[in-house]
PDB file of C-alpha atoms in Angstrom:
ATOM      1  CA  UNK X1389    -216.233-124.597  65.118  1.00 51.00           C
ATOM      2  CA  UNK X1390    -213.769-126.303  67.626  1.00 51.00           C
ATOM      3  CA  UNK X1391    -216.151-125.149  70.498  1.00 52.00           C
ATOM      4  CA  UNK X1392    -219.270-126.779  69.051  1.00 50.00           C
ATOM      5  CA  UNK X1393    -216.769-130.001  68.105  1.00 51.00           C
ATOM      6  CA  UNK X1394    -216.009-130.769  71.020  1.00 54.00           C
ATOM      7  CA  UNK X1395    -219.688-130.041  72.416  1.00 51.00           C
ATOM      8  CA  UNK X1396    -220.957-132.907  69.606  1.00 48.00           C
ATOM      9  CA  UNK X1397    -217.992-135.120  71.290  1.00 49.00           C
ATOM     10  CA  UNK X1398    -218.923-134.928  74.769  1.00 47.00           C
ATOM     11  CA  UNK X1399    -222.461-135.934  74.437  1.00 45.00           C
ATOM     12  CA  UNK X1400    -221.235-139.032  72.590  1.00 46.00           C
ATOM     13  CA  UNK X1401    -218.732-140.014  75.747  1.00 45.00           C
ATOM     14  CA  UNK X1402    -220.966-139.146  78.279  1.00 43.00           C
ATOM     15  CA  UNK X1403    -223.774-140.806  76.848  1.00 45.00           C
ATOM     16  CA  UNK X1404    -226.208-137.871  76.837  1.00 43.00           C
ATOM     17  CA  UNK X1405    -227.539-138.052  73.401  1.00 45.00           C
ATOM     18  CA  UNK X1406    -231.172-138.481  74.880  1.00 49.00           C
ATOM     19  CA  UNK X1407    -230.510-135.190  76.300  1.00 45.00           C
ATOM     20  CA  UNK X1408    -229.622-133.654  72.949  1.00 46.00           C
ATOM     21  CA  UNK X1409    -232.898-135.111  71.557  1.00 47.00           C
ATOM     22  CA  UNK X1410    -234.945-133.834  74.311  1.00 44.00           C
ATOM     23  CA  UNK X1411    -233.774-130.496  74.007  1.00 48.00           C
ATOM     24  CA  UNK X1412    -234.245-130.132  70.127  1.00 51.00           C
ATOM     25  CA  UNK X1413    -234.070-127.186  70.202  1.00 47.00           C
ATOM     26  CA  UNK X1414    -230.288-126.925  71.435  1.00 50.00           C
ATOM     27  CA  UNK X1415    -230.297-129.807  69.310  1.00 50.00           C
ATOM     28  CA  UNK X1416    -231.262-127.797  66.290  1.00 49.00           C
ATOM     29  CA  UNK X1417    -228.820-125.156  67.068  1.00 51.00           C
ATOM     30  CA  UNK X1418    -225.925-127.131  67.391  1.00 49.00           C
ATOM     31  CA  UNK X1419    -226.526-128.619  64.196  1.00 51.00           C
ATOM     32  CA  UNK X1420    -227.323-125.893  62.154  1.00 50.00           C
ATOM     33  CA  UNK X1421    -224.202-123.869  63.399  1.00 50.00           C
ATOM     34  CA  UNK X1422    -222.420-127.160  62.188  1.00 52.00           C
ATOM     35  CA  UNK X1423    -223.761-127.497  59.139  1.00 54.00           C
ATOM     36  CA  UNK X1424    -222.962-123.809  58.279  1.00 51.00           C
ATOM     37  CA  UNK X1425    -219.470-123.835  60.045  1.00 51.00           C
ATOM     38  CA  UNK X1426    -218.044-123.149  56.244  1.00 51.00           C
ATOM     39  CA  UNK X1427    -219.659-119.762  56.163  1.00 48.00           C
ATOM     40  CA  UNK X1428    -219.237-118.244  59.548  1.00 45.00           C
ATOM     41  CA  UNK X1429    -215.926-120.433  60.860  1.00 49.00           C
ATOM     42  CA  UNK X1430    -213.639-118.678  58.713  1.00 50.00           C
ATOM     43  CA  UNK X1431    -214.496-114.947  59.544  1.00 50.00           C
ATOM     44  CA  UNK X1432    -214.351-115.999  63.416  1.00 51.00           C
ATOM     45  CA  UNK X1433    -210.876-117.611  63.260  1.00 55.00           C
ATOM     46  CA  UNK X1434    -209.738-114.716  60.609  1.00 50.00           C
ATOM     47  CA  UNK X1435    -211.378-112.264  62.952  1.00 49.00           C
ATOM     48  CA  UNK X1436    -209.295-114.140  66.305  1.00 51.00           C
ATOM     49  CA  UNK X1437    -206.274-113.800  64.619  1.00 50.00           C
ATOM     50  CA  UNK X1438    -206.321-110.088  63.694  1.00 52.00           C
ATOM     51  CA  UNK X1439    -207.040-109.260  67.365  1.00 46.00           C
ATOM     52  CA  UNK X1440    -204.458-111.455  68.615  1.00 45.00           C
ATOM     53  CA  UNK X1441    -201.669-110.428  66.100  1.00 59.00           C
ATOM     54  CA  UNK X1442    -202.953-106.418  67.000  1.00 58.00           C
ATOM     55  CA  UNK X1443    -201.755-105.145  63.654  1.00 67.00           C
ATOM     56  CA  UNK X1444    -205.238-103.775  62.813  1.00 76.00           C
ATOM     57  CA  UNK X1445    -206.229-101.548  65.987  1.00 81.00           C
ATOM     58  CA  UNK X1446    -208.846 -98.839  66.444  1.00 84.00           C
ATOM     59  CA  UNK X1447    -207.586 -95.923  64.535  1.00 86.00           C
ATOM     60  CA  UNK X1448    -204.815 -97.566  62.500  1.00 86.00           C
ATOM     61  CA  UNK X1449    -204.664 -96.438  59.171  1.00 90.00           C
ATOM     62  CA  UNK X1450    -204.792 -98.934  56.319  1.00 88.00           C
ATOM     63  CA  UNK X1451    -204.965 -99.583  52.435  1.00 90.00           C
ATOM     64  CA  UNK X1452    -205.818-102.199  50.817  1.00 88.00           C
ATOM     65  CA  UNK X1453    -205.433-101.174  46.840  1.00 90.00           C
ATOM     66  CA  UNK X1454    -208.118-104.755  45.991  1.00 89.00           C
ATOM     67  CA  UNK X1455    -211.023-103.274  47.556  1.00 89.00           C
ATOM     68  CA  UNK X1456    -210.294 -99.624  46.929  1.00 90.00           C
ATOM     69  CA  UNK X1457    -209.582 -98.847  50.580  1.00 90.00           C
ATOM     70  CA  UNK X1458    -208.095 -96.612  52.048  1.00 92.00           C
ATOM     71  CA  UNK X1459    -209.635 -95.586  55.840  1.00 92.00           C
ATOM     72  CA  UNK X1460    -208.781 -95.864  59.592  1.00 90.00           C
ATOM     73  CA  UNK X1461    -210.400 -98.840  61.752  1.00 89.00           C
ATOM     74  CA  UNK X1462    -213.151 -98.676  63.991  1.00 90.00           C
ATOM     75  CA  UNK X1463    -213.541-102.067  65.329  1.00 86.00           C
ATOM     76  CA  UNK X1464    -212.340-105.470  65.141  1.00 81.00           C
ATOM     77  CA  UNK X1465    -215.272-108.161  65.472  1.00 79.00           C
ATOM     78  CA  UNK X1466    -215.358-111.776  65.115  1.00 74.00           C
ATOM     79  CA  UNK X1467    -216.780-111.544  61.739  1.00 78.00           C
ATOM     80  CA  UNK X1468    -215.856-108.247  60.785  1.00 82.00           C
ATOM     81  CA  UNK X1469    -213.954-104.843  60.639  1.00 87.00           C
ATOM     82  CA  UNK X1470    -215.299-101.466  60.392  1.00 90.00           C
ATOM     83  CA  UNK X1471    -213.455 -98.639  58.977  1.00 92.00           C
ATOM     84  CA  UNK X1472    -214.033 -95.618  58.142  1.00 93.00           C
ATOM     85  CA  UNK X1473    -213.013 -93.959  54.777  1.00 92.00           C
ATOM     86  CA  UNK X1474    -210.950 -91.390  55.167  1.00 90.00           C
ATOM     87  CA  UNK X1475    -212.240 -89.129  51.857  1.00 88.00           C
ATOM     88  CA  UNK X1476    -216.087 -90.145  51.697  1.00 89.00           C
ATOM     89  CA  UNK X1477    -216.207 -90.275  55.579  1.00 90.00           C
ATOM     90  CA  UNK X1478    -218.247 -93.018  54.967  1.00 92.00           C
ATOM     91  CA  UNK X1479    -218.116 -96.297  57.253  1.00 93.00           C
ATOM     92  CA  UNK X1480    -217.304 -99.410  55.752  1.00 92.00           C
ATOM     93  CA  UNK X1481    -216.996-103.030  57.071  1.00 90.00           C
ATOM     94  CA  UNK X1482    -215.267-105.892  55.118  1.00 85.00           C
ATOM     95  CA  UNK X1483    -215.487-109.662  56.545  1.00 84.00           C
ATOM     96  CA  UNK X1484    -212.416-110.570  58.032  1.00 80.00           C
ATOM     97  CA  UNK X1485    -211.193-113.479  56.488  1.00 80.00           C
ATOM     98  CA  UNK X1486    -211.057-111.367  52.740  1.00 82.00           C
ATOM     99  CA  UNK X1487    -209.226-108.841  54.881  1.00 81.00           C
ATOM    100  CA  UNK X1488    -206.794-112.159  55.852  1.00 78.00           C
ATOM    101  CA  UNK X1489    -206.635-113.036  52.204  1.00 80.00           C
ATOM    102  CA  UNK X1490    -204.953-109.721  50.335  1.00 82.00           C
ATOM    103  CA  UNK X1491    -202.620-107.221  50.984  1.00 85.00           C
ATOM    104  CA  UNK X1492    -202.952-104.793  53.659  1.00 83.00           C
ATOM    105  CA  UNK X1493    -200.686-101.443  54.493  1.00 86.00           C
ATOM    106  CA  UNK X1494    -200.791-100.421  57.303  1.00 84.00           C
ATOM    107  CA  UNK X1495    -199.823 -96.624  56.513  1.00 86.00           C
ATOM    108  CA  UNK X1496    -199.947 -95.442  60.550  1.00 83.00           C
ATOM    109  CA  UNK X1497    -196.954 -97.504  61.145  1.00 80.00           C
ATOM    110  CA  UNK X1498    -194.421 -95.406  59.224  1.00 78.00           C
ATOM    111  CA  UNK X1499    -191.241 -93.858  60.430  1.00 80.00           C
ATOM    112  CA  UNK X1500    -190.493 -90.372  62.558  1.00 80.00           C
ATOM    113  CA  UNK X1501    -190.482 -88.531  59.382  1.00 82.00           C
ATOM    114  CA  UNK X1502    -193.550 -89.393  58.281  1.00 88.00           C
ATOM    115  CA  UNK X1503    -195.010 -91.047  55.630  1.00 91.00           C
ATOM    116  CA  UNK X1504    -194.131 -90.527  52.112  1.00 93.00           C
ATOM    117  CA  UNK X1505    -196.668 -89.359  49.213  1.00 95.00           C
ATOM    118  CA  UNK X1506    -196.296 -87.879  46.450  1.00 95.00           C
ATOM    119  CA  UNK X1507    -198.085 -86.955  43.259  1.00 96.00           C
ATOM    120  CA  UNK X1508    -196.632 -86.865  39.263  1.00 96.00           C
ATOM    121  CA  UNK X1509    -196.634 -84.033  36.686  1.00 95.00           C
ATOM    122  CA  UNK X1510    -195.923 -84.397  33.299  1.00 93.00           C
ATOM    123  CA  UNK X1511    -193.713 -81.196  31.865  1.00 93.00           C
ATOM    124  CA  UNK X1512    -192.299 -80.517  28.702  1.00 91.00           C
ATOM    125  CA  UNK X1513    -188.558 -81.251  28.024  1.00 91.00           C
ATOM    126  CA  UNK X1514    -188.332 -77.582  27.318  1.00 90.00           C
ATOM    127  CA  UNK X1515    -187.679 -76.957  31.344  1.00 93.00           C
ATOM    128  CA  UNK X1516    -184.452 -77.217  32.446  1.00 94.00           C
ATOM    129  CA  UNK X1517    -184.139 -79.855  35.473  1.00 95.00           C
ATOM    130  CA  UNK X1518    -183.695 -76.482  37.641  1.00 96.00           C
ATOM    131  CA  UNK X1519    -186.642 -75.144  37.257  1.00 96.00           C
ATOM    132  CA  UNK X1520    -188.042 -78.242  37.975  1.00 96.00           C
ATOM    133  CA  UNK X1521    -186.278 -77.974  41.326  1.00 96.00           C
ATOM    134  CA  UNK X1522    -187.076 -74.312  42.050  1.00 96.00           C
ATOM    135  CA  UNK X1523    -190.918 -74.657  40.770  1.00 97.00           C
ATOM    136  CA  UNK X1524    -191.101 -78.182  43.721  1.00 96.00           C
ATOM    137  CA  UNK X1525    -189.499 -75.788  46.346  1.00 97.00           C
ATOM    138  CA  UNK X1526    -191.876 -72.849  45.744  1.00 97.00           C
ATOM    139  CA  UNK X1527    -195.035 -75.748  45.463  1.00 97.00           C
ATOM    140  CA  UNK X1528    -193.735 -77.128  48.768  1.00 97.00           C
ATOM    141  CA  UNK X1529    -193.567 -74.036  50.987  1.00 97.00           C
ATOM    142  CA  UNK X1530    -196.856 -73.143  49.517  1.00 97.00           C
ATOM    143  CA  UNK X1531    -198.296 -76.298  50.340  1.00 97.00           C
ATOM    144  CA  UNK X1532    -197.008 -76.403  54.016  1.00 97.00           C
ATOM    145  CA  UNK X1533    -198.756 -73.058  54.559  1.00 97.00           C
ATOM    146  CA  UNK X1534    -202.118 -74.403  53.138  1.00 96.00           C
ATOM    147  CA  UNK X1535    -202.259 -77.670  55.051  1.00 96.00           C
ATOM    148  CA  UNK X1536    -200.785 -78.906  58.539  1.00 95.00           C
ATOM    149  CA  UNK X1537    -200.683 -82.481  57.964  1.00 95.00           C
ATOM    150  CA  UNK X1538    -197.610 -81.806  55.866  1.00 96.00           C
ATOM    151  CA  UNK X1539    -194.367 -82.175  57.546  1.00 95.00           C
ATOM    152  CA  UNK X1540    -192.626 -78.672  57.204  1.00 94.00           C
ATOM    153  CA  UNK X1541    -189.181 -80.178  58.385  1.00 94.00           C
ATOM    154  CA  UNK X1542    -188.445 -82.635  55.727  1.00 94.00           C
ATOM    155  CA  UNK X1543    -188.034 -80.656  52.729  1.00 95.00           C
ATOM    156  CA  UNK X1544    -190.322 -82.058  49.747  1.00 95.00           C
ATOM    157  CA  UNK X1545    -188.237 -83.125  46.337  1.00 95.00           C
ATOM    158  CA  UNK X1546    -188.511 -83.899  42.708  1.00 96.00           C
ATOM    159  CA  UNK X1547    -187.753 -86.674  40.972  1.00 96.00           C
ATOM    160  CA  UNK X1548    -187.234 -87.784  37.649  1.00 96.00           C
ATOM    161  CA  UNK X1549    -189.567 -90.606  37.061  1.00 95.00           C
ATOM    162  CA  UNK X1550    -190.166 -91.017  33.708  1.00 94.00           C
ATOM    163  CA  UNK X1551    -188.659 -89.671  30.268  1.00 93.00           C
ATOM    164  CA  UNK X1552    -192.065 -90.087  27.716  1.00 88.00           C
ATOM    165  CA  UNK X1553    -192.803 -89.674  24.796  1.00 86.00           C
ATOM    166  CA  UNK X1554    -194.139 -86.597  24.587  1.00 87.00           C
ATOM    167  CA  UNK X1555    -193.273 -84.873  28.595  1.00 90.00           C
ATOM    168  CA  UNK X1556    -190.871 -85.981  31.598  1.00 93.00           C
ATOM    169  CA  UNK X1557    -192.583 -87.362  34.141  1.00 95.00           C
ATOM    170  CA  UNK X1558    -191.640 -85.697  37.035  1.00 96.00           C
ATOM    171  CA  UNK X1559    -192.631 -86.832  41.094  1.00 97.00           C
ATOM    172  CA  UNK X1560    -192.836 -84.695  43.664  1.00 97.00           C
ATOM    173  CA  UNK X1561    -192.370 -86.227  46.697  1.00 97.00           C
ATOM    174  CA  UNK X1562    -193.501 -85.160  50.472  1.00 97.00           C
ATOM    175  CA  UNK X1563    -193.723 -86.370  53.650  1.00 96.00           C
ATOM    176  CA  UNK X1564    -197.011 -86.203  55.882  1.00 95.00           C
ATOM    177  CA  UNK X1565    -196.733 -85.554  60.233  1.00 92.00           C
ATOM    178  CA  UNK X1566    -200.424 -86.599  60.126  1.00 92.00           C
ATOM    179  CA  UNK X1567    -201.784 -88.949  57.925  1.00 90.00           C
ATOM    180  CA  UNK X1568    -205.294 -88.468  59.139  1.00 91.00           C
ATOM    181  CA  UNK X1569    -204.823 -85.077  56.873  1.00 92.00           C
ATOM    182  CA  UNK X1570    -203.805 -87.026  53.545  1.00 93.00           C
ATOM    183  CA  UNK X1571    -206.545 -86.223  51.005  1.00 94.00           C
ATOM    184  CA  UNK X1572    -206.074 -82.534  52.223  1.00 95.00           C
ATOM    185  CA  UNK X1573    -202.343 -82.686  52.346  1.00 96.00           C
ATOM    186  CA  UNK X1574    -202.817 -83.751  48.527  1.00 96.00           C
ATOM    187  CA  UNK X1575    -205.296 -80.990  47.726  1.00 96.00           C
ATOM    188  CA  UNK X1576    -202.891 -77.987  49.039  1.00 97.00           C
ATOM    189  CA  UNK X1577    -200.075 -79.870  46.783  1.00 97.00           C
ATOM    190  CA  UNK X1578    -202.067 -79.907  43.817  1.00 97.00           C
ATOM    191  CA  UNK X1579    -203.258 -76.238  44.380  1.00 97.00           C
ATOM    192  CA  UNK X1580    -199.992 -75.133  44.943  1.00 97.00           C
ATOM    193  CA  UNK X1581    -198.872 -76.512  42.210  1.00 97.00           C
ATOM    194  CA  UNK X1582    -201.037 -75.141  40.128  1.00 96.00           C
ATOM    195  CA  UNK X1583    -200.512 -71.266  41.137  1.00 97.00           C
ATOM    196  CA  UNK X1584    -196.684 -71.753  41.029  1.00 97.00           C
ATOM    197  CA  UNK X1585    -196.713 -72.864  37.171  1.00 96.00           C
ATOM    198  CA  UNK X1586    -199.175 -69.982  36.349  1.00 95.00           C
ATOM    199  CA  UNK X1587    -196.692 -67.732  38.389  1.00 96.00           C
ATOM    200  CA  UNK X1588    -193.498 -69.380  36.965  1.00 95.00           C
ATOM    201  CA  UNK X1589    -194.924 -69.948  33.495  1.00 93.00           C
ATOM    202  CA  UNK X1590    -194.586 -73.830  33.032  1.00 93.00           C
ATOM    203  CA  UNK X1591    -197.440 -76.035  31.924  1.00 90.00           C
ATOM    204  CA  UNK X1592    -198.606 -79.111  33.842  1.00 90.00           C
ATOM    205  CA  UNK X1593    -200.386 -79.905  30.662  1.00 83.00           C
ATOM    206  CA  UNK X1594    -198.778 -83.008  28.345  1.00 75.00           C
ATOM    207  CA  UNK X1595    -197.505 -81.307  25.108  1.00 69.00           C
ATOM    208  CA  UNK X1596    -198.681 -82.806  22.004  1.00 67.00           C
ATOM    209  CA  UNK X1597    -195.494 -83.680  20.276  1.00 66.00           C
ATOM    210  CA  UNK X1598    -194.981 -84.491  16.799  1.00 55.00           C
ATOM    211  CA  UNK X1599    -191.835 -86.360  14.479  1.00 55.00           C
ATOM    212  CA  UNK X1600    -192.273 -84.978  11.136  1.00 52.00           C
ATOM    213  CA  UNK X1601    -191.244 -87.455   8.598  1.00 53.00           C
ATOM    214  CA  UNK X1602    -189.745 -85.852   5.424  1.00 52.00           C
ATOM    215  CA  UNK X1603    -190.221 -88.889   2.404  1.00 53.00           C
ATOM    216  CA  UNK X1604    -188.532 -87.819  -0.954  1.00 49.00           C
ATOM    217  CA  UNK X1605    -191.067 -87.282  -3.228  1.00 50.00           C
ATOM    218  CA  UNK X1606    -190.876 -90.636  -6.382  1.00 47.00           C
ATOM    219  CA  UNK X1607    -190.779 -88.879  -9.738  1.00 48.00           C
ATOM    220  CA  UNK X1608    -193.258 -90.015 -12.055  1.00 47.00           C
ATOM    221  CA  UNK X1609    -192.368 -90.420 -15.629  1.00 46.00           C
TER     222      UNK X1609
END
């Protein structure tokens, strides 16, 4: 928008308007660019400033929880980004000034032990706390032998995240040396999990739980 500005400007001080109505059809550009500077203007400048600040470069990994995204980049344009989505494999572009406008983690940029997932089972309040321990150890070795991406030197814990009404919310949290291998770090968790509580006999299932309510019964008479 600036460029085209300061185009309109110089004609004026220079005098060359005849110029601009000789060549019409510059002179049709210029002014339909103009005119439209409200559509294209802001993805430009948006699109400038992402590949000055260099948050967003090829291969970063990002989420943005408004759009449902989570993917690497591709490219950076002046209008646009292009990802790619890391479950669906699917590329996907989003205009760069929404990408501007919302909240954007970038998940590549996480510390030497990795980044931290983690997924939530509900169990009944009939486990002790230990077992709760014993049956994440056992689903985090197991999980580490299915799937790479996990990282096999930060040991993967529970924690207490909920007491409900009917289970404890438990979440198991681990910690990923590759986060291109997320979706199938979370698969070989999930798997595991589910042959350890077969094995150790606890149910990821949420107990129906009832209060019975004892009312004395009125006498009639």
């Amino acid at each position: 928008m600036a460029i085209f500005t300061a185009i309109l400007i110089f004609i004026n001080i220079w005098g060359l308007t005849s110029w601009l109505e000789a060549t019409s059809v510059i002179g049709a550009l210029l002014i339909i660019l103009f005119s439209t500077k409200d559509v294209w203007a802001p993805d430009n400048i948006n699109g400038l400033i992402l590949l000055y600040n260099g948050d967003i470069e090829t291969g970063s990994i990002v989420r943005v929880e408004e759009y449902n995204l989570l993917a690497y980049a591709i490219q950076t344009t002046l209008t646009q980004t292009v990802f790619r989505d890391l479950k669906s494999k699917h590329y996907i572009t989003l205009p760069n000034a929404k990408l501007r406008n919302t909240k954007v983690e970038i998940l590549s940029k996480c510390p030497s032990s990795g980044l931290m997932e983690q997924v939530d089972f509900n169990i009944g309040y009939d486990i002790e706390p230990e077992k709760v321990d014993a049956f994440a150890a056992e689903v985090w070795e197991r999980a580490c032998e299915m799937e790479s991406a996990i990282n096999s030197e930060k040991q993967g814990v529970a924690r207490l995240l909920e007491n409900g009404d009917h289970a404890v919310k438990w979440r198991f949290c681990y910690w990923l040396k590759n986060i291109y291998g997320l979706y199938d770090a979370r698969f070989a968790v999930n798997r595991a999990a589910n042959e350890v509580a077969r094995e150790q006999g606890i149910t990821l299932a949420t107990p129906t739980t009832h209060e019975v309510v004892l009312k004395k019964e009125q006498k009639v008479g």
